[in-house]
Short mmCIF file of C-alpha atoms in Angstrom, two decimals:
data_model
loop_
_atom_site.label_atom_id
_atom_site.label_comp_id
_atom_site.label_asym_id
_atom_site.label_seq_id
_atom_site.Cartn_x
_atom_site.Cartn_y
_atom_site.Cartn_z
CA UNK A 1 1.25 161.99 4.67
CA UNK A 2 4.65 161.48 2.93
CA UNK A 3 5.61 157.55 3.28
CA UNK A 4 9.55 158.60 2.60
CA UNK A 5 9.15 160.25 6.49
CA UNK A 6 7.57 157.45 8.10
CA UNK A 7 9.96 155.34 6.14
CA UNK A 8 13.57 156.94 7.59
CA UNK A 9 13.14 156.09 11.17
CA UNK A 10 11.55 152.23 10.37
CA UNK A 11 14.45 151.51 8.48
CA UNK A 12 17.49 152.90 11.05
CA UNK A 13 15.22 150.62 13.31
CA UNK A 14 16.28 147.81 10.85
CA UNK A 15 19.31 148.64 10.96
CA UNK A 16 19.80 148.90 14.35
CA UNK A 17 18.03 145.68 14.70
CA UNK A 18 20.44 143.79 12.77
CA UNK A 19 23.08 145.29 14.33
CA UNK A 20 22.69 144.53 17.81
CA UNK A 21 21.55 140.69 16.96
CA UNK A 22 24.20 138.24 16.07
CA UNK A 23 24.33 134.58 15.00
CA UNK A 24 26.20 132.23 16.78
CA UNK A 25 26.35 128.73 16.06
CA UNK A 26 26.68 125.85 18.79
CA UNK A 27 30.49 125.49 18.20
CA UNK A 28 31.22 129.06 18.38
CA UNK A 29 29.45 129.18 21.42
CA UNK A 30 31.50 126.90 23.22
CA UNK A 31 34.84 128.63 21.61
CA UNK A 32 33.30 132.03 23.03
CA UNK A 33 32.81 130.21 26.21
CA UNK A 34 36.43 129.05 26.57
CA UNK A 35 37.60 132.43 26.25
CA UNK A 36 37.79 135.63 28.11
CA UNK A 37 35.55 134.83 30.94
CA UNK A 38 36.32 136.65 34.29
CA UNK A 39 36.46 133.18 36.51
CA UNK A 40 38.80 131.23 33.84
CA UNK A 41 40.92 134.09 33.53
CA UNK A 42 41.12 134.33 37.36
CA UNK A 43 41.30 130.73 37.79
CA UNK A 44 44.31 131.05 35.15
CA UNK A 45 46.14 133.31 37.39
CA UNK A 46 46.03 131.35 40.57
CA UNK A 47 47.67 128.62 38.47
CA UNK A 48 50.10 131.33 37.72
CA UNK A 49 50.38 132.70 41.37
CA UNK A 50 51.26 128.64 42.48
CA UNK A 51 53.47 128.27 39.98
CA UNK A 52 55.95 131.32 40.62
CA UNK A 53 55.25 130.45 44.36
CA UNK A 54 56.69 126.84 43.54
CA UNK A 55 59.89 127.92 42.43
CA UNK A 56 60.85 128.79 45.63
CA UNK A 57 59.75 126.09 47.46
CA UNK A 58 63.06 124.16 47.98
CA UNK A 59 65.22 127.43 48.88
CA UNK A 60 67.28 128.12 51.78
CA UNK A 61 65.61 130.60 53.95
CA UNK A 62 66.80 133.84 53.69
CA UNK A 63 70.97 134.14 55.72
CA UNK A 64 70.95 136.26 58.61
CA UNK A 65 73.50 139.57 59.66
CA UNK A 66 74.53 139.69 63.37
CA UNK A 67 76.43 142.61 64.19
CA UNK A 68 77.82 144.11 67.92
CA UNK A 69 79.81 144.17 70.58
CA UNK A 70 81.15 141.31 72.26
CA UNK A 71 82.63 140.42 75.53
CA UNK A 72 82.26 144.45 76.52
CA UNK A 73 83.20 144.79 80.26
CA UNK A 74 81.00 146.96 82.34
CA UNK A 75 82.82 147.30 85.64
CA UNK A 76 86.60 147.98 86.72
CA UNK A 77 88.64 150.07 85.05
CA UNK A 78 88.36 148.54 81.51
CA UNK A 79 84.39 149.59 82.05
CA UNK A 80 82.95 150.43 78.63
CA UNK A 81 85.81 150.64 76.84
CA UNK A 82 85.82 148.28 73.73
CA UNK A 83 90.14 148.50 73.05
CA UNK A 84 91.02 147.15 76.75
CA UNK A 85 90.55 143.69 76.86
CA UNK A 86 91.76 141.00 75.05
CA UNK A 87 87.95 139.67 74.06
CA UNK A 88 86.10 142.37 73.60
CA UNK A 89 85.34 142.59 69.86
CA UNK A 90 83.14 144.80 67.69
CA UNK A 91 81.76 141.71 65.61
CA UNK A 92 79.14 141.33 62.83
CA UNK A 93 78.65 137.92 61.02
CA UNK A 94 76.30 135.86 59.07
CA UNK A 95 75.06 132.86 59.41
CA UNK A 96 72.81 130.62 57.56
CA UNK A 97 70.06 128.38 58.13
CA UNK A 98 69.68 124.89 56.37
CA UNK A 99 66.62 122.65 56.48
CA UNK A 100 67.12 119.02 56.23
CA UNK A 101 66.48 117.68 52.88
CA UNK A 102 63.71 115.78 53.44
CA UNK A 103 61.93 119.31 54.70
CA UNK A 104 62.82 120.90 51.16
CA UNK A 105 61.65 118.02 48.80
CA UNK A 106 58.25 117.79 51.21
CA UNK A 107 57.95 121.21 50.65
CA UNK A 108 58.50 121.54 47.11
CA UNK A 109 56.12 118.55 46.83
CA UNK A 110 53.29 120.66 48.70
CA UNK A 111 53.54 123.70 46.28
CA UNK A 112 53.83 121.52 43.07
CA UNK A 113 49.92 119.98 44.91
CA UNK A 114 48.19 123.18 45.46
CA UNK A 115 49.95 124.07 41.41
CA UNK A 116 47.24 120.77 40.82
CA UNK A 117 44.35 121.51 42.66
CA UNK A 118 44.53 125.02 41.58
CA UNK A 119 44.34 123.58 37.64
CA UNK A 120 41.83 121.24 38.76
CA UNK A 121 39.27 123.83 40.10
CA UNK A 122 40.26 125.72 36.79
CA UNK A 123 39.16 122.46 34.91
CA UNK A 124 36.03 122.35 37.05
CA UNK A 125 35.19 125.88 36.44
CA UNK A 126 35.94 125.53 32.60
CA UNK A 127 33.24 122.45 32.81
CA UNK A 128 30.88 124.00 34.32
CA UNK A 129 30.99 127.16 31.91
CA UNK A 130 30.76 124.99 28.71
CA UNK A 131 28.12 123.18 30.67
CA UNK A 132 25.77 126.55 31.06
CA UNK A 133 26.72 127.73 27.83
CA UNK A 134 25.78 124.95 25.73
CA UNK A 135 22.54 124.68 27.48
CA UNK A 136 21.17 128.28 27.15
CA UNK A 137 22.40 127.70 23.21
CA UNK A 138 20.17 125.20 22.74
CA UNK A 139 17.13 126.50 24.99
CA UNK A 140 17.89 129.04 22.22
CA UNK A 141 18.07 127.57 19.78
CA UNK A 142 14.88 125.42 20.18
CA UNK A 143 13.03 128.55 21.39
CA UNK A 144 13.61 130.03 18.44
CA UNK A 145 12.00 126.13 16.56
CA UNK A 146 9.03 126.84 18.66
CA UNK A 147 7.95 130.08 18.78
CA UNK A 148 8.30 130.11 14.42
CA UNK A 149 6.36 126.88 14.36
CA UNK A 150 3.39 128.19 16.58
CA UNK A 151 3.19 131.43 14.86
CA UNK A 152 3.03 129.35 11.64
CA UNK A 153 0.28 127.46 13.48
CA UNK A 154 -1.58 130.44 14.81
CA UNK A 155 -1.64 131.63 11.62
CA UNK A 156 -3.21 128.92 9.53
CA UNK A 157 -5.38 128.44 12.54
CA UNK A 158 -6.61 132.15 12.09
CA UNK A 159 -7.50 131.58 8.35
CA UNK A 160 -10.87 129.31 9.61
CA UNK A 161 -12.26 132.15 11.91
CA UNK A 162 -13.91 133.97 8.84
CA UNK A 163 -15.35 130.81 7.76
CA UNK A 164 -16.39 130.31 11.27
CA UNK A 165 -17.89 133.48 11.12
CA UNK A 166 -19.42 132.71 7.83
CA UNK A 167 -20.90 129.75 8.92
CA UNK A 168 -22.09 130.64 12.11
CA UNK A 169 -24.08 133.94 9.87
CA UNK A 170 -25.41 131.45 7.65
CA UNK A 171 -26.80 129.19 10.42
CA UNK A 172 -25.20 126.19 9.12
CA UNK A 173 -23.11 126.31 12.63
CA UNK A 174 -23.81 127.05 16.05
CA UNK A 175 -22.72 130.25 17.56
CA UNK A 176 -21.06 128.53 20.25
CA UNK A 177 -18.63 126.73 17.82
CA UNK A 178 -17.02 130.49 17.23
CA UNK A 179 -16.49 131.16 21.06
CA UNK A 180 -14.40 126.66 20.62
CA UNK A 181 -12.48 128.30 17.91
CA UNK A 182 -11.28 131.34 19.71
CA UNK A 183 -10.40 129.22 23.32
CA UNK A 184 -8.16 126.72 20.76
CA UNK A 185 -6.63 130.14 19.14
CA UNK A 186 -5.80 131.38 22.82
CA UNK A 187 -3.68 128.17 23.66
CA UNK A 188 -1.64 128.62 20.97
CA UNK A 189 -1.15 132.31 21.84
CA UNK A 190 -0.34 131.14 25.35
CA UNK A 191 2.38 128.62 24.23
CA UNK A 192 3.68 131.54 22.25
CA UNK A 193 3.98 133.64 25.41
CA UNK A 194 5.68 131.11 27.07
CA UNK A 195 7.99 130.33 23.70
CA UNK A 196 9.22 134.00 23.98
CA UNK A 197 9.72 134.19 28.02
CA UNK A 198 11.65 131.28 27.35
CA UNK A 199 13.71 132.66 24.33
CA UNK A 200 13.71 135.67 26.66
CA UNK A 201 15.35 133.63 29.68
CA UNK A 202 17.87 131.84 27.04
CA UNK A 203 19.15 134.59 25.82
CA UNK A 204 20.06 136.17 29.01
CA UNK A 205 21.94 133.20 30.10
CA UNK A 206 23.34 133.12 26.68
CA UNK A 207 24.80 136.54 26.95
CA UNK A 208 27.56 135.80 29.82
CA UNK A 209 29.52 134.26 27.58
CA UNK A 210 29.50 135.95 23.94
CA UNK A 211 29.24 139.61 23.41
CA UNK A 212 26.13 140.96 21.34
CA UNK A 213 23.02 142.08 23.31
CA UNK A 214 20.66 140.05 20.82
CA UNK A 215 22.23 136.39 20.32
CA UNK A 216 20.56 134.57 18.09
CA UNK A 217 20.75 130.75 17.86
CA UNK A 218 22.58 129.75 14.30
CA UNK A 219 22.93 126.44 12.12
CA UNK A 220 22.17 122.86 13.71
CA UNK A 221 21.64 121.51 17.25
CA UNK A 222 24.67 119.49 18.46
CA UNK A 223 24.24 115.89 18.08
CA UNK A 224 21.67 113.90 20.09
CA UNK A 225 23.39 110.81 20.16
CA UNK A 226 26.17 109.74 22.63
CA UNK A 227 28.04 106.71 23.49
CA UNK A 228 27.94 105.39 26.50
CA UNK A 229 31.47 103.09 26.80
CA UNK A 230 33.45 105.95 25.60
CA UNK A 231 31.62 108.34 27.78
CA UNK A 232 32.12 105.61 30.82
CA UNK A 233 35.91 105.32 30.03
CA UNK A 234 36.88 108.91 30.36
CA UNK A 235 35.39 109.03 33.74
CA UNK A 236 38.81 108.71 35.36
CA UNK A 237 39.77 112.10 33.40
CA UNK A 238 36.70 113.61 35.07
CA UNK A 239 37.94 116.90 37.04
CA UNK A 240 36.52 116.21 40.23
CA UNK A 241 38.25 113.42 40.23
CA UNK A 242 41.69 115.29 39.41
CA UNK A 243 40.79 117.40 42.06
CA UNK A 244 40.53 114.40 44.33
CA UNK A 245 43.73 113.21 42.93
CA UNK A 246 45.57 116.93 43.71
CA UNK A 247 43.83 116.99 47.28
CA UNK A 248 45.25 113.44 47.85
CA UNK A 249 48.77 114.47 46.56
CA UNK A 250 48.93 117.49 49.21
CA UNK A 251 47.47 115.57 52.05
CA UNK A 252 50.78 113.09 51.41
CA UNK A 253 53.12 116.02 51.08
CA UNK A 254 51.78 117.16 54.12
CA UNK A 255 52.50 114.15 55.89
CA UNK A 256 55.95 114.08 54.88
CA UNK A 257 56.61 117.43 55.55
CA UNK A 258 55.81 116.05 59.45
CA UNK A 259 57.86 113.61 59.06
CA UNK A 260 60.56 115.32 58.27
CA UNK A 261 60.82 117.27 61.17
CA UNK A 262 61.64 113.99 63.09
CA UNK A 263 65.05 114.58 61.20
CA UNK A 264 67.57 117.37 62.10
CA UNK A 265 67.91 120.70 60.53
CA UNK A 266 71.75 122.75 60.20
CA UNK A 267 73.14 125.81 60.10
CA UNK A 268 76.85 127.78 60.07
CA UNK A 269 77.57 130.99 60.68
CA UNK A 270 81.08 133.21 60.03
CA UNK A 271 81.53 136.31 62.16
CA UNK A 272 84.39 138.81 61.95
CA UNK A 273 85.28 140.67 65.20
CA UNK A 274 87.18 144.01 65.50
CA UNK A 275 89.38 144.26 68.64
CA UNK A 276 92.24 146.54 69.93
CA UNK A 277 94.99 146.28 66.79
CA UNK A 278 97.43 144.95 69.67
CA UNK A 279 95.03 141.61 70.27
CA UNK A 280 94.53 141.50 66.18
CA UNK A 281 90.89 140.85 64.76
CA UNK A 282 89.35 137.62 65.03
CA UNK A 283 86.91 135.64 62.93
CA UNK A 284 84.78 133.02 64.22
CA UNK A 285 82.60 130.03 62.41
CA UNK A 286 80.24 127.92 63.87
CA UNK A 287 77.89 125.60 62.98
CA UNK A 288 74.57 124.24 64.44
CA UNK A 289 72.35 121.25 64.89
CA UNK A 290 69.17 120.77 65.72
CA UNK A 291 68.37 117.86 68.02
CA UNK A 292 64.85 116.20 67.55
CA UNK A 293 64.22 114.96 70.86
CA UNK A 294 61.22 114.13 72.82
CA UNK A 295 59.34 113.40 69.95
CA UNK A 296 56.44 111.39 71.73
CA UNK A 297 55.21 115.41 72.68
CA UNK A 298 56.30 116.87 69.84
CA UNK A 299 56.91 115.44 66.27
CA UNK A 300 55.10 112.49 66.45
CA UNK A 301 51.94 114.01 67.24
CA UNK A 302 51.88 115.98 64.19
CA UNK A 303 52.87 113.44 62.09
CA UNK A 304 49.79 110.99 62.89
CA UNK A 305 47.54 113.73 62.10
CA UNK A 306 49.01 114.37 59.06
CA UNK A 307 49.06 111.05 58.21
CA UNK A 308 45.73 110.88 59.12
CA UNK A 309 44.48 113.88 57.00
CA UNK A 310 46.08 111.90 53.96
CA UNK A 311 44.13 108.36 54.73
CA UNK A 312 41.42 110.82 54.98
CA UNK A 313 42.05 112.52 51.17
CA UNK A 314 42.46 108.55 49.91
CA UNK A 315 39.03 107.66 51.33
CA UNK A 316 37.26 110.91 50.05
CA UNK A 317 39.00 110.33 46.62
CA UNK A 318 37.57 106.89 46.34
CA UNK A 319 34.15 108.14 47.66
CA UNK A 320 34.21 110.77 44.92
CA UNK A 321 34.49 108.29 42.37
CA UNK A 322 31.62 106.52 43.16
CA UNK A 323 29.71 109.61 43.10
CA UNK A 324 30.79 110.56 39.75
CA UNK A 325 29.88 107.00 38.39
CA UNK A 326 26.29 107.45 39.64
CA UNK A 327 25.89 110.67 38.48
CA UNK A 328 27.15 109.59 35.63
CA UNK A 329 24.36 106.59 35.46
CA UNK A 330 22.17 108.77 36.48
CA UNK A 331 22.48 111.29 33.70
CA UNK A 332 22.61 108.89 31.41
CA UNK A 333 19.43 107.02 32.25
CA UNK A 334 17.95 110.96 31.92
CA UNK A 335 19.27 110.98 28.23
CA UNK A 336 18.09 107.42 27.55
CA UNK A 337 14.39 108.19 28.76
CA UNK A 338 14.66 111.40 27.14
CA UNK A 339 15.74 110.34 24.06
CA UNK A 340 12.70 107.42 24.07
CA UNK A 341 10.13 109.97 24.74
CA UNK A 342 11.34 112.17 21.50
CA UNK A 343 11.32 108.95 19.35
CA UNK A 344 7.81 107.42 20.78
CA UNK A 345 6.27 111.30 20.08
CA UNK A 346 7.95 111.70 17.06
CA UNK A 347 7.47 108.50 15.26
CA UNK A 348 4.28 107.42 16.82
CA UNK A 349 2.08 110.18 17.98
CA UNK A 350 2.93 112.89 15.66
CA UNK A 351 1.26 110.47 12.71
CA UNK A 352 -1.52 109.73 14.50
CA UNK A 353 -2.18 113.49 15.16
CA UNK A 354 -1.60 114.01 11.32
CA UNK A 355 -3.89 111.44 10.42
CA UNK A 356 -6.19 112.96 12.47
CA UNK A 357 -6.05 116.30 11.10
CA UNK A 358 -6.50 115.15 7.70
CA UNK A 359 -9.25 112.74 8.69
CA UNK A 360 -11.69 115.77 10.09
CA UNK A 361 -10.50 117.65 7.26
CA UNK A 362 -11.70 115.28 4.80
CA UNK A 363 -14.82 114.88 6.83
CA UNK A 364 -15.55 118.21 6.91
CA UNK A 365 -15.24 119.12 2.92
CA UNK A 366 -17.61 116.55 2.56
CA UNK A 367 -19.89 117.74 5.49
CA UNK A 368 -19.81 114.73 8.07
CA UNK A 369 -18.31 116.85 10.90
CA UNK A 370 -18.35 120.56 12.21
CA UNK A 371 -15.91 122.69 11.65
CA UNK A 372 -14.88 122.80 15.16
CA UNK A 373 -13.97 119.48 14.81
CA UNK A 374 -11.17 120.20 12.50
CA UNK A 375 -10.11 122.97 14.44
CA UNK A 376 -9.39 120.99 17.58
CA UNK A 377 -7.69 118.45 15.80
CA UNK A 378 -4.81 121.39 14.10
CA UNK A 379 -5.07 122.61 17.09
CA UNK A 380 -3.29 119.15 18.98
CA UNK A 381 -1.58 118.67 16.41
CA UNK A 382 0.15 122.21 16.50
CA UNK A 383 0.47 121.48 20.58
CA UNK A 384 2.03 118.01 19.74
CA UNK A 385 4.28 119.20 16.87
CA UNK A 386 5.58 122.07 19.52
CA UNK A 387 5.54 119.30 22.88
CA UNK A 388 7.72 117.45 20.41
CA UNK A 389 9.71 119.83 19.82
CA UNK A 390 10.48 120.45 23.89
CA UNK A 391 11.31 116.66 24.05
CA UNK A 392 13.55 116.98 21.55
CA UNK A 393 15.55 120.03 22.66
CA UNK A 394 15.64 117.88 26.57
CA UNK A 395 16.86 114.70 24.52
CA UNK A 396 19.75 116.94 23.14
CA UNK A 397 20.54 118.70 26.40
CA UNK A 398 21.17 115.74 27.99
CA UNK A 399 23.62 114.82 25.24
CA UNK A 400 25.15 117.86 25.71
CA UNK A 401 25.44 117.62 28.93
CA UNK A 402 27.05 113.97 29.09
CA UNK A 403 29.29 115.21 26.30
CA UNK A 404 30.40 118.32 28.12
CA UNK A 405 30.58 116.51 31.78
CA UNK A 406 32.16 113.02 30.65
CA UNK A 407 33.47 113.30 27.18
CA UNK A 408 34.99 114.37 24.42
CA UNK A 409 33.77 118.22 24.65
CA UNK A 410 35.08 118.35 28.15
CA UNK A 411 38.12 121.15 28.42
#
């Protein structure tokens, strides 16, 4: 067989390979994140749609055209006839309606409130995408940790099974101690298959936000670290809580609007009339008034519910902001035990296991324990080194997520 054919295809498959996969760092993640996604973009243009709605808020309503005949007799002997009596008039006019002032600002102050709670639910939409984002980078990314440590592990764990074999042939084992060393070889094989379902799942949830149908997890894991009083400070700038805020601000508008109806509204109008050229044409202006009366039944009603609806958006706001400073506890007693568990593993266990490994090691070269014994112990201490890693990558997601929910990486 000619190797140069066999060798054509496996390297387009390279190729293609390192094509489709593409390295994105933690950073660029979040940048990717912030940009051309479907619900900011469509969050962005009902910001816009308030906006150009707000700028006619305060108008006049549109003026009015009147136009016909006036003061037409239909009986006698002037019946029907538009030219034979003094006040009959072919008229058309215009006239204009004009809301109290009060009305306009109210209004204009409910369409600059739905302007904030439609940036608001932008803001929460933003968070929540940098939120998912940053998570499936670092499932990623520490996917990617685990699965190349426990291949590493699987490996060097695979280089004992011919002396296994050896030593079970020579008789200086027990066959049984073959059958230990395969059942410690399948539990690192099945922490592989669940490394690569999780790399698998990752990935996916990766992919919403960056283009490339093979991300792949680049440079260092955003920092584990967080601090608390800084974190605790900004929780007034949390987006829920602007969201409160902008709910608050159009319950209040809404109340004035009702109360503005207690006060009345004008209007004027101009018409021109076309008579018989012996009377002479005639114009005509007017103006109106309305009168707010009997408003036990009518405006007052509205304007306790209203008023009601906005004690209503105060209470919610302030209930709000105890939620968010529990969550906020709450997540950040997560990161705290979190980050304890990594530590405790990592600067505690992970020796022991070490010790351990080198301890049956040493034993074993000098023929005071079985070979299986040595096994078991790289064994744990592959399973610690990769449980390690898992606390690690939760200790760092809950960073991230504190950052991304309370701090300085929020939008």
């Amino acid at each position: 067989m000619n190797w140069r054919i066999g060798w054509v295809p496996f390297s387009a498959l390279l190729v293609a390979q390192a094509a489709q996969a593409q390295s994105v760092g933690y950073e660029e993640t979040l940048a990717a994140a912030r940009a051309e996604q479907p619900m900011l973009e469509a969050g962005a243009l009902r910001v816009q749609a308030r906006r150009d709605a707000a700028d006619a808020a305060d108008e006049l309503p549109d003026p009015r055209v009147r136009a016909g005949v006036m003061n037409l007799p239909v009986t006698g002997p002037a019946a029907f006839n538009p030219y034979a009596q003094l006040p009959t008039q072919l008229a058309v006019g215009i006239e204009q309606e004009i809301p109290n002032l009060a009305r306009r600002r109210a209004r204009y102050g409910l369409a600059g409130s739905e302007i904030g709670i439609a940036e608001a639910r932008l803001g929460l939409s933003e968070r929540s995408i940098l939120a998912e984002a940053g998570t499936a980078w670092i499932g990623l990314y520490y996917a990617q940790q685990r699965l190349a440590l426990a291949r590493d592990s699987l490996d060097s764990l695979r280089d004992f099974v011919p002396v296994a074999v050896s030593a079970v042939a020579s008789g200086s084992a027990r066959p049984a101690e073959s059958l230990a060393i395969r059942r410690e070889l399948l539990e690192i094989e099945d922490a592989i298959t669940r490394i690569e379902a999780a790399r698998a799942a990752a990935r996916a949830r990766l992919q919403r936000y960056i283009a490339g149908s093979e991300p792949v997890a680049a440079g260092g894991a955003p920092q584990v670290t967080v601090d608390p009083e800084e974190l605790r400070f900004a929780l007034e700038a949390n987006p829920e809580l602007r969201l409160a805020d902008a709910e608050q601000r159009r319950a209040e508008a809404a109340a004035d609007l009702a109360r503005a109806e207690k006060r009345p509204d004008f209007g004027v109008s101009v018409t021109y009339g076309h008579r018989n050229p012996d009377f002479g044409s005639a114009v005509s202006v007017m103006g109106s008034v309305t009168l707010p009366i009997f408003t036990d039944r009518r405006q007052n009603p509205r304007i306790a519910a209203a008023e009601a609806d906005a004690a209503a958006a105060s209470a919610e706001r302030v209930d709000r902001l105890r939620v968010i400073r529990a969550r906020f506890e709450a997540d950040l007693a997560a990161w705290r035990s979190a980050l304890q568990q990594w530590e405790r593993a990592r600067d505690q266990l992970l020796p022991l296991a070490r010790d351990r490994a080198e301890l049956e090691t040493a034993s074993f070269a000098a023929g005071r324990a079985d070979l299986v014994d040595v096994i078991a112990a790289k064994s744990a201490l592959a399973l610690l080194e990769l449980e390690i890693l898992e606390r690690e990558q939760m200790a760092v997601e809950a960073a991230a997520t504190l950052r991304l929910t309370y701090g300085e990486d929020r939008p």
